[in-house]
Amino acid sequence: MKRFFLFIALLTLTNAFAQVKQTVTKSTVSYEIKNMGINTSGKFTSLQADIKFDPQQLATSSIEASIETASLNSENDMRDKHLKSEDYFDIVKYPHITMKSVSFKHGSGNNYTGVFNVTIKDKTKTVNVPFTYTETGSNASLFKGSFKIDRTDFGVGGSSMVLAKEATINIEVETTK
């Protein structure tokens, strides 16, 4: 009988810490950067993610995302070809950009900050990503975040004098449970 209660207690404890996996239903990953002083932008259209996020259990929450570099689209074919080349994202050698969560902190309301390891061209940097998490229905949620990176930290674009070092990354992900 003692073993039975121990088993039930263990099962209950395991379920209490289990995370519900969320499935990405829609995503937008866009960037903004100045080139010759003019704002330019684009997006990546292919994101896959393994999201296990529970605002009540941040310590056991996790997000791992992968973006296909070949999905880059700046709505300018010549620029896209250049951005996909060795000088920038080198999509043949580095087909993915990855983000893997390290930790999460709750701010106020639906505001959070995630610490992520971001890897571009085999260079990994730790980045703080402020985001909002909103439950949009009984099984649906929305993540929206924006953060800045220094493109030269990742070897993107070399030492261009006309391209700004700082790029803003905007992410919006809709999920279902």
XYZ file of N, CA and C in Angstrom:
531
model
N 0.822 -1.190 0.000
C 0.000 0.000 0.000
C 0.874 1.266 0.000
N 1.979 1.191 0.753
C 2.896 2.316 0.820
C 3.458 2.634 -0.563
N 3.797 1.593 -1.316
C 4.330 1.776 -2.666
C 3.295 2.413 -3.581
N 2.048 2.031 -3.419
C 0.975 2.594 -4.239
C 0.884 4.105 -4.015
N 0.876 4.532 -2.754
C 0.794 5.964 -2.456
C 2.039 6.708 -2.934
N 3.193 6.065 -2.809
C 4.429 6.663 -3.311
C 4.360 6.838 -4.828
N 3.834 5.826 -5.520
C 3.669 5.898 -6.969
C 2.715 7.032 -7.351
N 1.577 7.126 -6.678
C 0.596 8.194 -6.952
C 1.217 9.561 -6.674
N 1.946 9.697 -5.575
C 2.588 10.978 -5.248
C 3.613 11.350 -6.313
N 4.403 10.382 -6.746
C 5.403 10.632 -7.781
C 4.743 11.014 -9.099
N 3.688 10.316 -9.463
C 2.951 10.620 -10.692
C 2.347 12.018 -10.627
N 1.767 12.382 -9.501
C 1.178 13.714 -9.330
C 2.254 14.789 -9.411
N 3.380 14.563 -8.763
C 4.478 15.527 -8.790
C 5.021 15.693 -10.201
N 5.177 14.592 -10.919
C 5.661 14.644 -12.299
C 4.705 15.438 -13.168
N 3.415 15.208 -13.031
C 2.425 15.942 -13.821
C 2.390 17.416 -13.454
N 2.653 17.736 -12.206
C 2.635 19.138 -11.782
C 3.737 19.934 -12.466
N 4.864 19.272 -12.776
C 5.973 19.966 -13.410
C 6.035 19.748 -14.916
N 5.099 18.996 -15.447
C 5.091 18.747 -16.894
C 4.695 20.013 -17.632
N 5.336 20.243 -18.746
C 5.022 21.398 -19.571
C 4.175 20.956 -20.752
N 3.217 21.776 -21.094
C 2.402 21.506 -22.270
C 3.119 22.099 -23.473
N 3.370 21.275 -24.459
C 4.038 21.744 -25.671
C 3.060 22.580 -26.488
N 3.547 23.685 -26.989
C 2.737 24.564 -27.818
C 3.187 24.424 -29.266
N 2.220 24.392 -30.169
C 2.490 24.241 -31.597
C 2.394 25.596 -32.278
N 3.404 25.940 -33.052
C 3.406 27.210 -33.785
C 2.399 27.122 -34.927
N 1.461 28.070 -34.964
C 0.475 28.120 -36.047
C 0.774 29.233 -37.042
N 1.481 30.263 -36.581
C 1.829 31.389 -37.452
C 3.027 32.097 -36.828
N 3.954 32.542 -37.682
C 5.110 33.259 -37.144
C 5.594 34.320 -38.117
N 6.170 35.370 -37.545
C 6.810 36.426 -38.319
C 8.121 36.769 -37.625
N 9.209 36.656 -38.354
C 10.517 37.070 -37.847
C 11.035 38.102 -38.838
N 11.136 39.340 -38.383
C 11.575 40.410 -39.283
C 12.779 41.133 -38.681
N 13.478 41.866 -39.537
C 14.631 42.631 -39.075
C 14.576 44.025 -39.683
N 15.220 44.948 -38.999
C 15.376 46.323 -39.479
C 16.830 46.717 -39.240
N 17.431 47.353 -40.248
C 18.816 47.805 -40.128
C 19.014 48.994 -41.066
N 19.891 49.902 -40.682
C 20.178 51.049 -41.556
C 21.293 50.690 -42.527
N 21.062 51.023 -43.787
C 22.056 50.838 -44.836
C 22.203 52.184 -45.533
N 23.393 52.756 -45.457
C 23.644 54.095 -45.989
C 22.688 55.109 -45.362
N 22.386 54.913 -44.066
C 21.524 55.821 -43.328
C 20.039 55.638 -43.570
N 19.678 54.712 -44.431
C 18.267 54.478 -44.765
C 17.818 53.165 -44.127
N 16.643 53.191 -43.487
C 16.111 51.970 -42.894
C 15.779 50.954 -43.972
N 16.274 49.740 -43.795
C 15.911 48.630 -44.674
C 15.378 47.521 -43.781
N 14.561 46.671 -44.360
C 13.969 45.603 -43.564
C 13.769 44.365 -44.412
N 13.469 43.307 -43.740
C 13.193 42.045 -44.400
C 12.642 41.074 -43.384
N 12.469 39.842 -43.821
C 11.918 38.842 -42.909
C 12.447 37.463 -43.271
N 12.306 36.570 -42.326
C 12.575 35.151 -42.532
C 11.220 34.463 -42.453
N 10.918 33.644 -43.438
C 9.565 33.084 -43.534
C 9.442 31.655 -43.026
N 10.540 31.065 -42.558
C 10.474 29.676 -42.102
C 11.041 29.542 -40.694
N 10.149 29.358 -39.732
C 10.546 29.174 -38.343
C 9.928 27.888 -37.823
N 10.735 27.072 -37.177
C 10.243 25.911 -36.454
C 10.627 26.129 -34.998
N 9.742 25.730 -34.078
C 10.042 25.943 -32.666
C 9.447 24.845 -31.802
N 10.162 24.551 -30.735
C 9.697 23.651 -29.688
C 9.460 24.545 -28.479
N 8.199 24.829 -28.198
C 7.851 25.781 -27.147
C 7.139 25.046 -26.021
N 7.712 25.155 -24.831
C 7.099 24.628 -23.611
C 7.145 25.777 -22.615
N 6.137 26.622 -22.658
C 6.136 27.837 -21.847
C 4.899 27.864 -20.970
N 5.128 28.027 -19.676
C 4.041 28.151 -18.708
C 4.395 29.305 -17.783
N 3.611 30.385 -17.792
C 3.931 31.537 -16.947
C 3.989 31.199 -15.455
N 3.332 30.110 -15.059
C 3.341 29.694 -13.655
C 4.556 28.823 -13.321
N 5.262 28.364 -14.350
C 6.411 27.482 -14.144
C 7.583 27.927 -15.033
N 8.037 29.138 -14.827
C 9.095 29.687 -15.680
C 10.399 28.901 -15.566
N 10.684 28.353 -14.395
C 11.945 27.627 -14.203
C 12.040 26.391 -15.082
N 10.902 25.806 -15.425
C 10.921 24.603 -16.266
C 10.448 24.883 -17.687
N 10.193 26.131 -17.996
C 9.781 26.503 -19.353
C 10.992 26.514 -20.279
N 10.744 26.288 -21.567
C 11.841 26.334 -22.538
C 11.309 26.683 -23.922
N 12.159 27.325 -24.689
C 11.865 27.631 -26.090
C 13.130 27.356 -26.893
N 12.987 26.559 -27.932
C 14.068 26.336 -28.891
C 13.501 26.619 -30.268
N 14.146 27.511 -30.998
C 13.648 27.890 -32.318
C 14.767 27.810 -33.344
N 14.375 27.512 -34.569
C 15.314 27.434 -35.681
C 14.704 28.143 -36.883
N 15.488 29.018 -37.483
C 15.047 29.781 -38.649
C 15.903 29.361 -39.834
N 15.276 29.039 -40.942
C 16.024 28.693 -42.152
C 16.537 29.978 -42.798
N 17.854 30.092 -42.930
C 18.432 31.306 -43.508
C 18.033 31.480 -44.972
N 17.771 30.386 -45.672
C 17.363 30.478 -47.085
C 15.993 31.121 -47.240
N 15.227 31.222 -46.138
C 13.888 31.816 -46.223
C 13.920 33.339 -46.135
N 15.113 33.939 -46.093
C 15.250 35.395 -46.026
C 14.588 36.053 -47.238
N 13.826 37.110 -46.984
C 13.142 37.828 -48.060
C 13.109 39.315 -47.714
N 13.827 40.122 -48.502
C 13.822 41.577 -48.303
C 13.010 42.284 -49.385
N 12.330 41.497 -50.202
C 11.529 41.995 -51.329
C 12.389 42.711 -52.371
N 13.657 42.287 -52.448
C 14.583 42.791 -53.454
C 15.493 41.613 -53.812
N 15.250 41.000 -54.966
C 15.961 39.777 -55.345
C 17.477 39.939 -55.348
N 17.978 41.077 -55.836
C 19.419 41.293 -55.886
C 19.987 41.372 -54.461
N 19.306 42.097 -53.596
C 19.761 42.203 -52.202
C 19.676 40.843 -51.511
N 18.584 40.098 -51.759
C 18.444 38.766 -51.147
C 19.604 37.863 -51.529
N 19.979 37.891 -52.800
C 21.092 37.063 -53.268
C 22.373 37.441 -52.526
N 22.598 38.742 -52.357
C 23.786 39.206 -51.647
C 23.729 38.818 -50.167
N 22.578 38.986 -49.526
C 22.446 38.645 -48.110
C 22.603 37.148 -47.854
N 22.281 36.335 -48.841
C 22.404 34.879 -48.693
C 23.818 34.387 -49.003
N 24.679 35.282 -49.497
C 26.048 34.912 -49.892
C 26.962 34.773 -48.668
N 28.208 34.386 -48.929
C 29.212 34.210 -47.876
C 29.444 35.489 -47.076
N 29.280 36.651 -47.700
C 29.517 37.926 -47.012
C 28.548 38.160 -45.857
N 27.373 37.598 -45.966
C 26.350 37.840 -44.951
C 25.964 36.539 -44.249
N 24.881 35.892 -44.640
C 24.403 34.715 -43.913
C 24.992 33.393 -44.390
N 25.615 33.356 -45.550
C 26.254 32.141 -46.077
C 25.339 30.929 -45.879
N 24.186 30.976 -46.559
C 23.127 29.991 -46.322
C 23.522 28.561 -46.670
N 24.505 28.384 -47.538
C 24.941 27.023 -47.878
C 25.674 26.406 -46.688
N 26.576 27.154 -46.101
C 27.370 26.655 -44.975
C 26.606 26.721 -43.652
N 25.741 27.724 -43.495
C 25.007 27.937 -42.241
C 23.506 28.026 -42.537
N 22.834 26.896 -42.679
C 21.427 26.908 -43.096
C 20.430 27.349 -42.022
N 20.883 27.483 -40.764
C 19.942 27.828 -39.700
C 20.491 28.888 -38.754
N 19.585 29.687 -38.240
C 19.820 30.565 -37.098
C 19.039 29.921 -35.963
N 19.653 29.792 -34.784
C 18.937 29.153 -33.681
C 18.868 30.062 -32.463
N 17.813 29.849 -31.686
C 17.623 30.521 -30.402
C 17.228 29.451 -29.397
N 17.930 29.419 -28.278
C 17.617 28.447 -27.234
C 17.551 29.181 -25.902
N 16.426 29.046 -25.222
C 16.255 29.760 -23.959
C 17.187 29.217 -22.883
N 17.626 30.137 -22.023
C 18.433 29.807 -20.855
C 17.578 29.974 -19.608
N 16.810 31.079 -19.562
C 15.950 31.353 -18.411
C 14.896 32.386 -18.791
N 13.896 32.498 -17.928
C 12.822 33.478 -18.106
C 12.584 34.206 -16.792
N 12.211 35.481 -16.906
C 11.805 36.274 -15.743
C 10.504 36.977 -16.081
N 9.637 37.079 -15.085
C 8.370 37.786 -15.256
C 8.559 39.235 -14.841
N 8.047 40.141 -15.646
C 8.049 41.557 -15.300
C 6.724 41.880 -14.638
N 5.929 42.694 -15.287
C 4.591 42.991 -14.786
C 3.584 42.629 -15.867
N 2.381 42.296 -15.438
C 1.335 41.948 -16.401
C 1.753 40.778 -17.264
N 1.690 40.979 -18.581
C 2.066 39.897 -19.502
C 3.470 40.116 -20.089
N 4.305 40.868 -19.381
C 5.670 41.166 -19.831
C 6.685 40.215 -19.199
N 7.554 39.691 -20.045
C 8.583 38.746 -19.623
C 9.899 39.121 -20.294
N 10.978 38.580 -19.759
C 12.277 38.662 -20.420
C 12.855 37.262 -20.458
N 13.275 36.866 -21.639
C 13.943 35.582 -21.793
C 15.406 35.808 -22.086
N 16.251 35.002 -21.486
C 17.670 35.004 -21.814
C 17.859 33.853 -22.796
N 18.385 34.168 -23.976
C 18.528 33.183 -25.048
C 19.965 33.115 -25.533
N 20.380 31.932 -25.914
C 21.609 31.765 -26.678
C 21.209 31.819 -28.145
N 21.687 32.836 -28.843
C 21.391 33.019 -30.263
C 22.640 32.616 -31.042
N 22.447 31.734 -32.031
C 23.570 31.268 -32.841
C 23.337 31.623 -34.305
N 24.272 32.390 -34.857
C 24.275 32.752 -36.274
C 25.686 32.476 -36.787
N 25.789 31.721 -37.856
C 27.087 31.389 -38.462
C 28.048 30.773 -37.436
N 27.538 29.848 -36.651
C 28.311 29.123 -35.626
C 28.888 30.020 -34.541
N 28.387 31.232 -34.409
C 28.800 32.126 -33.333
C 27.597 32.303 -32.412
N 27.793 32.025 -31.123
C 26.704 32.082 -30.155
C 26.921 33.241 -29.193
N 25.882 34.022 -29.003
C 25.892 35.129 -28.049
C 24.638 35.024 -27.184
N 24.760 35.447 -25.936
C 23.615 35.480 -25.034
C 22.904 36.818 -25.210
N 21.594 36.745 -25.410
C 20.796 37.935 -25.705
C 19.573 37.964 -24.790
N 19.286 39.135 -24.218
C 18.047 39.324 -23.458
C 16.944 39.700 -24.428
N 15.837 38.979 -24.354
C 14.720 39.210 -25.267
C 13.473 39.558 -24.456
N 13.117 40.855 -24.388
C 11.859 41.210 -23.741
C 10.695 40.817 -24.651
N 9.643 40.246 -24.062
C 8.502 39.836 -24.872
C 7.223 39.868 -24.050
N 6.122 39.864 -24.766
C 4.823 39.721 -24.114
C 4.282 38.339 -24.445
N 3.566 37.781 -23.491
C 2.897 36.496 -23.679
C 1.433 36.727 -23.340
N 0.571 36.506 -24.328
C -0.854 36.743 -24.147
C -1.626 35.497 -24.533
N -2.469 35.029 -23.631
C -3.359 33.924 -23.975
C -4.522 34.526 -24.743
N -4.676 34.095 -25.992
C -5.664 34.695 -26.889
C -6.919 33.849 -27.029
N -6.957 32.735 -26.364
C -8.105 31.834 -26.397
C -7.848 30.702 -25.430
N -8.762 29.754 -25.365
C -8.609 28.679 -24.387
C -7.371 27.829 -24.651
N -6.971 27.695 -25.901
C -5.785 26.906 -26.240
C -4.798 27.670 -27.109
N -4.948 28.979 -27.217
C -4.106 29.767 -28.120
C -3.351 30.844 -27.344
N -2.173 31.180 -27.844
C -1.389 32.236 -27.215
C -0.556 32.968 -28.260
N -0.069 34.133 -27.862
C 0.714 34.991 -28.746
C 1.956 35.465 -27.999
N 3.116 35.255 -28.614
C 4.387 35.769 -28.120
C 4.796 36.905 -29.053
N 5.170 38.075 -28.487
C 5.670 39.194 -29.290
C 6.899 39.759 -28.597
N 8.002 39.836 -29.343
C 9.222 40.361 -28.757
C 10.050 41.129 -29.762
N 10.956 41.928 -29.239
C 11.846 42.719 -30.075
C 13.159 42.882 -29.322
N 14.270 42.726 -30.039
C 15.572 42.877 -29.408
C 16.580 43.332 -30.453
N 17.730 43.780 -29.973
C 18.777 44.282 -30.862
C 20.002 43.376 -30.764
N 20.673 43.223 -31.899
C 21.940 42.497 -31.928
C 22.952 43.316 -32.719
N 24.217 43.047 -32.465
C 25.301 43.630 -33.251
C 25.663 42.583 -34.300
N 25.387 42.879 -35.558
C 25.600 41.903 -36.635
C 27.050 41.457 -36.719
N 27.994 42.349 -36.322
C 29.411 41.995 -36.409
C 29.800 40.939 -35.372
N 29.032 40.824 -34.284
C 29.281 39.765 -33.302
C 29.114 38.385 -33.927
N 28.329 38.310 -34.990
C 28.024 37.038 -35.638
C 28.713 36.893 -37.000
N 29.569 37.841 -37.353
C 30.278 37.763 -38.626
C 29.388 37.984 -39.833
N 28.340 38.777 -39.664
C 27.404 39.052 -40.759
C 27.715 40.427 -41.346
N 28.060 40.473 -42.616
C 28.277 41.744 -43.300
C 29.664 42.330 -43.165
N 30.567 41.619 -42.538
C 31.943 42.095 -42.440
C 32.054 43.458 -41.787
N 33.004 44.250 -42.259
C 33.254 45.568 -41.666
C 32.711 46.685 -42.548
N 31.547 46.477 -43.099
C 30.924 47.468 -43.975
C 30.830 48.821 -43.278
N 31.216 49.865 -43.986
C 31.138 51.218 -43.446
C 29.763 51.842 -43.672
N 28.964 51.268 -44.559
C 27.661 51.859 -44.877
C 26.505 51.133 -44.194
N 26.770 49.940 -43.667
C 25.729 49.160 -43.006
C 25.889 49.291 -41.498
N 24.812 49.681 -40.815
C 24.859 49.822 -39.360
C 25.224 48.493 -38.710
N 25.874 48.569 -37.569
C 26.207 47.347 -36.834
C 24.979 46.782 -36.127
N 24.120 47.664 -35.651
C 22.971 47.232 -34.852
C 21.757 46.919 -35.725
N 21.190 45.755 -35.495
C 19.963 45.347 -36.186
C 18.894 45.070 -35.138
N 17.666 45.437 -35.452
C 16.530 45.143 -34.579
C 15.805 43.931 -35.129
N 15.556 42.965 -34.264
C 14.855 41.743 -34.634
C 13.489 41.767 -33.960
N 12.446 41.545 -34.737
C 11.075 41.496 -34.228
C 10.518 40.096 -34.457
N 9.948 39.528 -33.410
C 9.400 38.176 -33.501
C 7.964 38.181 -32.999
N 7.094 37.548 -33.772
C 5.701 37.361 -33.366
C 5.329 35.917 -33.688
N 4.901 35.184 -32.663
C 4.587 33.768 -32.832
C 3.235 33.469 -32.200
N 2.346 32.885 -32.999
C 1.056 32.417 -32.499
C 1.147 30.914 -32.300
N 0.600 30.433 -31.171
C 0.670 29.007 -30.869
C -0.684 28.468 -30.406
N -0.801 27.154 -30.471
C -1.928 26.447 -29.848
C -1.349 25.346 -28.973
N -2.136 24.950 -27.972
C -1.697 23.869 -27.061
C -2.286 22.561 -27.519
